[in-house]
Short mmCIF file of C-alpha atoms in Angstrom, two decimals:
data_model
loop_
_atom_site.label_atom_id
_atom_site.label_comp_id
_atom_site.label_asym_id
_atom_site.label_seq_id
_atom_site.Cartn_x
_atom_site.Cartn_y
_atom_site.Cartn_z
CA MET O 194 30.63 18.72 14.00
CA ASN O 195 28.90 16.56 16.59
CA LYS O 196 30.67 16.41 19.93
CA ASP O 197 30.26 13.59 22.44
CA LYS O 198 29.93 15.14 25.89
CA GLU O 199 31.57 12.25 27.74
CA ASN O 200 34.71 11.53 25.75
CA SER O 201 35.04 14.53 23.44
CA PHE O 202 35.31 12.45 20.22
CA ASN O 203 33.87 14.08 17.14
CA THR O 204 31.97 12.70 14.15
CA PRO O 205 31.46 14.41 10.79
CA GLU O 206 28.22 16.36 10.35
CA GLY O 207 25.29 14.06 9.49
CA TYR O 208 27.43 10.90 9.95
CA PHE O 209 24.76 8.92 11.78
CA ASP O 210 21.95 10.16 9.54
CA SER O 211 23.51 8.62 6.47
CA PHE O 212 25.06 5.57 8.16
CA HIS O 213 22.15 3.23 7.43
CA ASP O 214 22.10 4.07 3.73
CA ARG O 215 25.86 3.68 3.37
CA LEU O 216 25.81 0.35 5.21
CA MET O 217 23.01 -0.97 3.00
CA ALA O 218 24.80 0.21 -0.16
CA ARG O 219 27.98 -1.57 0.94
CA MET O 220 26.10 -4.76 1.79
CA GLU O 221 24.54 -4.72 -1.66
CA LYS O 222 27.86 -4.03 -3.37
CA GLU O 223 29.52 -6.84 -1.44
CA ALA O 224 26.75 -9.17 -2.45
CA GLN O 225 27.20 -8.36 -6.13
CA THR O 226 30.97 -8.34 -6.50
CA ASP O 227 33.04 -11.49 -6.72
CA SER O 228 29.95 -13.62 -6.17
CA VAL O 229 30.16 -17.32 -6.84
CA ILE O 230 26.40 -17.37 -7.44
CA PRO O 231 25.60 -18.06 -11.11
CA LYS O 232 23.74 -15.32 -13.00
CA SER O 233 21.22 -17.73 -14.51
CA ASP O 234 19.29 -20.44 -12.68
CA GLY O 235 18.95 -22.77 -15.67
CA PHE O 236 15.17 -22.98 -15.92
CA ALA O 237 13.71 -23.35 -19.41
CA ILE O 238 10.18 -23.03 -20.71
CA PRO O 239 8.44 -25.06 -23.46
CA GLU O 240 8.37 -23.38 -26.88
CA GLY O 241 5.28 -21.20 -27.30
CA TYR O 242 4.03 -21.86 -23.77
CA LEU O 243 3.46 -18.21 -22.90
CA ASP O 244 1.46 -17.61 -26.09
CA GLY O 245 -0.77 -20.58 -25.36
CA VAL O 246 -1.44 -19.91 -21.69
CA THR O 247 -3.65 -16.83 -22.20
CA PRO O 248 -6.38 -18.68 -24.17
CA LYS O 249 -6.28 -21.47 -21.56
CA ILE O 250 -6.86 -19.01 -18.72
CA MET O 251 -9.48 -17.07 -20.69
CA SER O 252 -11.43 -20.24 -21.51
CA LYS O 253 -11.53 -21.15 -17.81
CA THR O 254 -12.93 -17.77 -16.87
CA THR O 255 -15.51 -17.78 -19.68
CA GLU O 256 -16.61 -21.27 -18.56
CA GLU O 257 -17.65 -19.62 -15.31
CA ASP O 258 -19.34 -16.76 -17.11
CA GLY O 259 -21.09 -19.20 -19.48
CA LYS O 260 -23.44 -20.23 -16.72
CA VAL O 261 -24.90 -16.72 -16.51
CA ILE O 262 -28.17 -16.40 -18.44
CA GLN O 263 -29.09 -13.08 -20.01
CA LEU O 264 -32.46 -12.22 -18.49
CA LYS O 265 -33.31 -9.20 -20.61
CA SER O 266 -34.65 -11.09 -23.64
CA TYR O 267 -36.72 -13.39 -21.44
CA LYS O 268 -38.51 -10.61 -19.59
CA LYS O 269 -42.04 -12.00 -20.00
CA PHE O 270 -40.95 -15.49 -18.90
CA TYR O 271 -39.24 -13.85 -15.96
CA TYR O 272 -42.54 -12.28 -14.84
CA GLY O 273 -44.33 -15.61 -15.29
CA ALA O 274 -41.70 -17.40 -13.26
CA ALA O 275 -42.00 -14.76 -10.55
CA ALA O 276 -45.77 -15.35 -10.41
CA VAL O 277 -45.30 -19.14 -10.10
CA ALA O 278 -42.67 -18.58 -7.43
CA ALA O 279 -45.07 -16.33 -5.52
CA VAL O 280 -47.70 -19.11 -5.52
CA PHE O 281 -45.14 -21.57 -4.21
CA VAL O 282 -44.15 -19.12 -1.50
CA LEU O 283 -47.79 -18.86 -0.43
CA VAL O 284 -48.37 -22.63 -0.46
CA PHE O 285 -45.18 -23.66 1.24
CA GLY O 286 -44.54 -20.50 3.25
CA ILE O 287 -45.77 -22.03 6.47
CA ASN O 288 -43.27 -24.87 6.24
CA TRP O 289 -40.38 -22.45 5.78
CA LYS O 290 -40.35 -21.49 9.42
CA SER O 291 -39.95 -25.09 10.44
CA THR O 292 -36.85 -25.53 8.28
CA PRO O 293 -34.30 -27.13 10.61
CA THR O 294 -31.04 -25.30 11.18
CA VAL O 295 -27.97 -26.94 9.71
CA ALA O 296 -26.12 -28.94 12.34
CA PHE O 297 -22.63 -30.44 12.44
CA ASP O 298 -24.06 -33.88 11.70
CA ASP O 299 -25.44 -32.60 8.38
CA LEU O 300 -21.98 -31.98 7.01
CA ALA O 301 -20.94 -34.71 4.65
CA ASN O 302 -17.78 -36.51 5.71
CA ALA O 303 -16.27 -35.64 2.35
CA GLU O 304 -16.69 -31.93 3.10
CA ILE O 305 -15.03 -32.28 6.49
CA ASP O 306 -12.20 -34.32 4.95
CA ALA O 307 -11.78 -31.70 2.22
CA TYR O 308 -11.60 -28.95 4.85
CA PHE O 309 -8.86 -30.69 6.81
CA GLU O 310 -7.09 -31.55 3.55
CA SER O 311 -7.01 -28.00 2.25
CA ASN O 312 -6.58 -26.03 5.47
CA GLU O 313 -3.38 -25.93 7.41
CA LEU O 314 -4.46 -26.37 11.04
CA ASP O 315 -1.94 -25.10 13.51
CA ILE O 316 -2.84 -27.72 16.08
CA ASN O 317 -0.92 -30.75 17.26
CA THR O 318 -2.29 -34.12 18.33
CA TYR O 319 -2.00 -33.32 22.04
CA GLU O 320 -4.01 -30.11 21.65
CA LEU O 321 -6.55 -32.03 19.58
CA ALA O 322 -6.82 -34.68 22.30
CA GLU O 323 -7.57 -31.94 24.83
CA LEU O 324 -10.31 -30.51 22.65
CA VAL O 325 -12.02 -33.78 21.83
CA SER O 326 -13.00 -35.73 24.90
CA LEU O 327 -12.50 -39.45 24.39
CA ASP O 328 -15.56 -40.12 26.56
CA ASN O 329 -17.74 -38.88 23.72
CA VAL O 330 -16.01 -40.92 21.05
CA GLU O 331 -16.90 -44.50 20.44
CA LEU O 332 -13.95 -46.69 19.46
CA ASN O 333 -15.81 -47.73 16.33
CA ASP O 334 -16.06 -44.04 15.28
CA VAL O 335 -12.33 -43.74 14.79
CA LEU O 336 -11.59 -47.18 13.37
CA GLU O 337 -11.74 -47.75 9.64
CA GLN O 338 -13.15 -51.23 10.20
CA ASP O 339 -15.81 -51.87 12.83
CA LEU O 340 -14.48 -53.68 15.85
CA ASP O 341 -16.93 -56.55 15.84
CA ALA O 342 -16.31 -60.01 17.19
CA GLU O 343 -15.43 -61.48 13.82
CA ASN O 344 -12.69 -58.93 13.23
CA ILE O 345 -11.23 -59.47 16.69
CA LEU O 346 -11.14 -63.19 16.10
CA GLN O 347 -9.52 -62.74 12.71
CA TYR O 348 -6.90 -60.40 14.22
CA LEU O 349 -6.09 -62.89 16.97
CA ASP O 350 -5.93 -65.71 14.45
CA GLU O 351 -3.38 -63.81 12.36
CA THR O 352 -1.22 -62.46 15.16
CA VAL O 353 -1.32 -64.92 18.04
CA ASP O 354 0.93 -67.97 17.61
CA ASP O 355 -1.28 -70.45 19.38
CA ILE O 356 -4.84 -69.24 19.50
CA ASP O 357 -5.91 -72.20 21.64
CA GLU O 358 -3.86 -70.83 24.54
CA LEU O 359 -6.31 -67.98 24.84
CA ASN O 360 -9.04 -70.47 25.82
CA LEU O 361 -11.67 -68.67 23.81
CA ASP O 362 -15.22 -69.87 23.98
CA TYR O 363 -15.87 -70.31 20.27
CA SER O 364 -19.56 -70.87 20.75
CA ASP O 365 -19.93 -67.11 21.35
CA TYR O 366 -18.60 -66.34 17.88
CA GLU O 367 -20.49 -68.89 15.86
CA MET I 1289 -0.44 4.63 -12.60
CA ILE I 1290 -3.26 6.19 -14.63
CA VAL I 1291 -3.14 3.18 -16.97
CA GLU I 1292 -3.35 0.81 -13.98
CA GLU I 1293 -6.29 2.69 -12.50
CA ALA I 1294 -8.10 2.58 -15.84
CA LEU I 1295 -7.44 -1.16 -16.13
CA ILE I 1296 -8.79 -1.80 -12.63
CA LYS I 1297 -11.91 0.21 -13.47
CA GLU I 1298 -12.46 -1.81 -16.63
CA LEU I 1299 -11.87 -5.06 -14.75
CA LYS I 1300 -14.67 -4.20 -12.37
CA GLN I 1301 -17.21 -3.37 -15.09
CA LYS I 1302 -19.02 -6.40 -16.50
CA GLU I 1303 -19.06 -5.17 -20.10
CA SER I 1304 -15.32 -4.47 -20.30
CA GLN I 1305 -14.17 -7.17 -17.88
CA ALA I 1306 -13.24 -9.94 -20.34
CA LYS I 1307 -11.09 -7.70 -22.52
CA ALA I 1308 -9.44 -5.99 -19.56
CA PHE I 1309 -8.71 -9.37 -18.00
CA GLU I 1310 -7.00 -10.52 -21.18
CA VAL I 1311 -4.82 -7.39 -21.04
CA LEU I 1312 -4.02 -8.15 -17.40
CA VAL I 1313 -3.07 -11.78 -18.19
CA ASN I 1314 -0.88 -10.75 -21.13
CA THR I 1315 0.84 -8.04 -19.09
CA TYR I 1316 1.70 -10.12 -16.05
CA LYS I 1317 1.75 -13.79 -17.14
CA GLU I 1318 5.49 -13.95 -17.85
CA ARG I 1319 6.60 -12.20 -14.65
CA LEU I 1320 4.22 -14.23 -12.51
CA TYR I 1321 5.18 -17.48 -14.29
CA TRP I 1322 8.86 -17.01 -13.40
CA HIS I 1323 8.00 -15.98 -9.87
CA ILE I 1324 5.91 -19.14 -9.41
CA ARG I 1325 8.36 -21.37 -11.28
CA ARG I 1326 11.19 -20.38 -8.93
CA ILE I 1327 9.06 -21.48 -5.99
CA VAL I 1328 7.59 -24.74 -7.33
CA LEU I 1329 10.55 -25.53 -9.70
CA ASP I 1330 8.58 -27.86 -12.02
CA HIS I 1331 7.08 -26.39 -15.23
CA ASP I 1332 3.78 -28.32 -15.10
CA ASP I 1333 3.26 -27.33 -11.46
CA ALA I 1334 4.08 -23.71 -12.35
CA ASP I 1335 1.51 -23.87 -15.17
CA ASP I 1336 -1.19 -25.15 -12.76
CA VAL I 1337 -0.40 -22.53 -10.14
CA LEU I 1338 -0.25 -19.71 -12.71
CA GLN I 1339 -3.72 -20.61 -14.00
CA ASN I 1340 -5.09 -20.91 -10.46
CA THR I 1341 -3.59 -17.53 -9.62
CA PHE I 1342 -5.30 -15.76 -12.52
CA ILE I 1343 -8.62 -17.52 -11.86
CA LYS I 1344 -8.43 -16.37 -8.24
CA VAL I 1345 -7.66 -12.84 -9.43
CA TYR I 1346 -10.67 -12.97 -11.79
CA ARG I 1347 -13.00 -14.16 -9.02
CA ASN I 1348 -11.77 -11.59 -6.50
CA ILE I 1349 -11.22 -8.51 -8.62
CA ASP I 1350 -14.31 -6.85 -7.13
CA GLY I 1351 -12.72 -7.16 -3.71
CA PHE I 1352 -9.51 -5.39 -4.81
CA LYS I 1353 -9.72 -1.99 -3.14
CA GLY I 1354 -6.70 -0.44 -4.82
CA GLU I 1355 -4.93 0.20 -1.49
CA SER I 1356 -1.82 -1.46 -2.91
CA LYS I 1357 -0.55 -1.57 -6.46
CA LEU I 1358 -2.15 -4.14 -8.76
CA TYR I 1359 1.10 -6.02 -9.46
CA SER I 1360 1.90 -6.35 -5.73
CA TRP I 1361 -1.59 -7.81 -5.18
CA LEU I 1362 -0.96 -10.25 -8.04
CA TYR I 1363 2.44 -11.23 -6.61
CA ARG I 1364 0.87 -11.80 -3.20
CA ILE I 1365 -1.77 -14.11 -4.65
CA ALA I 1366 0.84 -15.94 -6.76
CA THR I 1367 3.13 -16.37 -3.73
CA ASN I 1368 0.32 -17.67 -1.51
CA GLU I 1369 -0.95 -20.02 -4.23
CA SER I 1370 2.56 -21.41 -4.76
CA LEU I 1371 3.29 -21.97 -1.07
CA THR I 1372 -0.15 -23.51 -0.49
CA PHE I 1373 0.39 -25.76 -3.51
CA LEU I 1374 3.66 -27.04 -2.03
CA LYS I 1375 2.09 -27.59 1.40
CA GLN I 1376 -0.71 -29.64 -0.16
CA LYS I 1377 1.79 -31.58 -2.24
CA SER I 1378 3.88 -32.56 0.79
CA LYS I 1379 0.73 -33.46 2.70
CA LYS I 1380 -0.53 -35.69 -0.13
CA ALA I 1381 2.85 -37.40 -0.40
CA GLY I 1382 2.97 -37.81 3.40
CA ILE I 1383 6.39 -36.18 3.67
CA SER I 1384 7.76 -33.10 5.42
CA ASP I 1385 8.16 -29.75 3.65
CA GLU I 1386 11.95 -30.12 3.80
CA GLU I 1387 11.81 -33.60 2.27
CA LEU I 1388 9.59 -32.28 -0.54
CA LYS I 1389 12.03 -29.43 -1.25
CA ASN I 1390 14.93 -31.91 -1.47
CA ARG I 1391 12.95 -34.18 -3.80
CA MET I 1392 11.98 -31.22 -6.00
CA VAL I 1393 15.63 -30.28 -6.44
CA GLU I 1394 16.71 -33.86 -7.17
CA ASN I 1395 13.90 -34.19 -9.73
CA LEU I 1396 15.46 -31.29 -11.66
CA GLN I 1397 18.22 -33.63 -12.85
CA SER I 1398 15.73 -35.47 -15.04
CA ASP I 1399 13.60 -32.41 -15.86
CA VAL I 1400 13.65 -31.64 -19.60
CA TYR I 1401 12.90 -28.00 -18.85
CA PHE I 1402 15.89 -27.57 -16.57
CA GLU I 1403 19.00 -26.77 -18.55
CA GLY I 1404 21.24 -25.95 -15.62
CA ASP I 1405 24.61 -27.55 -15.05
CA GLU I 1406 26.14 -28.79 -11.79
CA ILE I 1407 26.64 -25.28 -10.34
CA GLN I 1408 22.99 -24.34 -11.00
CA LEU I 1409 21.81 -27.59 -9.45
CA LYS I 1410 23.99 -26.80 -6.45
CA LEU I 1411 22.43 -23.34 -6.30
CA GLN I 1412 18.97 -24.96 -6.08
CA ARG I 1413 20.22 -27.23 -3.29
CA ALA I 1414 21.49 -24.14 -1.47
CA LEU I 1415 18.17 -22.34 -1.99
CA ALA I 1416 16.31 -25.35 -0.57
CA THR I 1417 18.12 -24.83 2.75
CA LEU I 1418 16.85 -21.25 3.13
CA PRO I 1419 13.66 -20.26 4.98
CA ASP I 1420 10.78 -19.49 2.56
CA LYS I 1421 10.97 -15.71 3.06
CA GLN I 1422 14.73 -15.52 2.47
CA LYS I 1423 14.44 -17.65 -0.65
CA LEU I 1424 11.62 -15.46 -1.98
CA VAL I 1425 13.55 -12.24 -1.36
CA PHE I 1426 16.67 -13.67 -2.97
CA THR I 1427 14.98 -14.91 -6.15
CA MET I 1428 12.90 -11.74 -6.54
CA LYS I 1429 15.97 -9.53 -6.20
CA TYR I 1430 18.69 -11.63 -7.84
CA PHE I 1431 16.88 -13.32 -10.72
CA GLN I 1432 13.79 -11.19 -11.24
CA GLU I 1433 15.78 -8.00 -10.56
CA MET I 1434 12.88 -6.39 -8.72
CA LYS I 1435 13.39 -3.18 -6.76
CA TYR I 1436 13.32 -3.37 -2.96
CA GLY I 1437 10.33 -1.02 -2.90
CA ASP I 1438 8.34 -3.35 -5.16
CA ILE I 1439 9.35 -6.48 -3.22
CA SER I 1440 8.42 -4.66 -0.02
CA GLU I 1441 4.88 -4.07 -1.28
CA ALA I 1442 4.49 -7.59 -2.62
CA LEU I 1443 5.72 -9.34 0.53
CA GLU I 1444 4.39 -6.70 2.95
CA THR I 1445 7.81 -6.41 4.61
CA SER I 1446 9.89 -3.30 5.31
CA VAL I 1447 12.71 -2.46 2.91
CA GLY I 1448 15.25 -2.65 5.76
CA ALA I 1449 14.16 -6.16 6.69
CA LEU I 1450 14.28 -7.20 3.02
CA LYS I 1451 17.82 -5.90 2.60
CA ALA I 1452 18.93 -7.79 5.70
CA SER I 1453 17.17 -10.96 4.44
CA TYR I 1454 18.80 -10.64 1.03
CA HIS I 1455 22.24 -10.09 2.53
CA LEU I 1456 21.84 -13.13 4.78
CA ALA I 1457 20.59 -15.25 1.87
CA VAL I 1458 23.55 -14.29 -0.32
CA LYS I 1459 26.01 -15.11 2.46
CA LYS I 1460 24.38 -18.49 3.13
CA ILE I 1461 24.26 -19.42 -0.56
CA GLU I 1462 27.86 -18.38 -1.12
CA SER I 1463 29.13 -20.37 1.81
CA TYR I 1464 27.06 -23.41 0.68
CA LEU I 1465 28.50 -23.17 -2.83
CA LYS I 1466 32.04 -22.84 -1.51
CA GLU I 1467 31.76 -25.69 0.98
CA ASN I 1468 29.95 -28.22 -1.22
#
C-alpha cells in the first residue's frame, strides 16, 4: 500500500498507475451508453459509384503518363538530336550567360492571382499595409479602372446632385 | 505489414506502378470516400476530392518514406485535400467558413444522396458547431469505427488528446441534440 506522509491516507497498490486507463475506459463507456446520437448519419452513395471511380482515377493518372515517350526504340534519332543540340549550344552558348534573371515583374498577374487564390495567407490587411508602403503604389495600380479625368467627371455627374455647384472648368476636360 | 511494404515497393517501380496503384485505389477508395464525404458532405464534392487525393498520392509516392503507415499517409492527404477544398469554396463564395458549413448542412435537405431524417440533420447541425479537429475525431471514431491508435497516426495527435477530444465532442453533440 502507498502511504501519504502528511495525512496518513492510503491508496491501493498501483492505484495511480492505472487511473488514466480506467478514467479513459469510463469516458468511452459513458459516451457509448444511453447516447442520443444516431448510429447512422444518413449519407447515401449513387449505385455503382465505387466500381466506376477506379477507372476514372486510373485514366487521369495514365493521361499524365501518356506524355512520356519511350526513348529506347528511337535511339539513333536520339543521338542525332543530341548532335543538333550540341551545335545549338555552341552557336548560342555565348548568349546564355546574358540570360536575364527572372524578376517579380516577369510574373504574370494570373500567376500571382492564382497564388493568392490557392494559398491561405495568415496575414491581415493591417499587416499587409505595413509591408507594402503606399508611397510606392500609384493609385491607378490598385484601381480596376484608371482614374483619368473622364472617369472622375462621370463619377461626379452620377453622384453629385448639382454638378454646376462645383464650378468645374469644362474646357479642361474637352 | 509485409503486404504493405511490398505494395509500396511496387508503387515506386515504374514497371509495376500502374498495377500497384490500381490495387491501392481499390483497397482504400471506400474508406477514403466516406472520410472525405463526412467532411465535405456533398457527394459530387467528395468525388472531386477523392480523385484529387489519389492523383496527389500518385504524384508523390516517390516522396513517401515509409516512416508512417501507408493508410495514415493517405488519410492525411485526404483530410488536407478536404479542408483545403472547403476553404477555397468559402473563399470563392465570399463567405466565412462557418457560413459555408451552415449552408452545406441546409443543402442536405434537398440532397438526393442524403437519406437522413430530422435527427440526422440535427446531428449534422451539431457537428457543424464543432472545431474541425473535434469533428474529425468524432466521425473517425463514431462512424468509421477507427481505433485511437490509427486515428492518432492519421491526425498526428496523441491518443490521450484524441480521447479527450472525442469525449468533448460527444458531450457537445448530446447537449445540442437535447436542447434543440
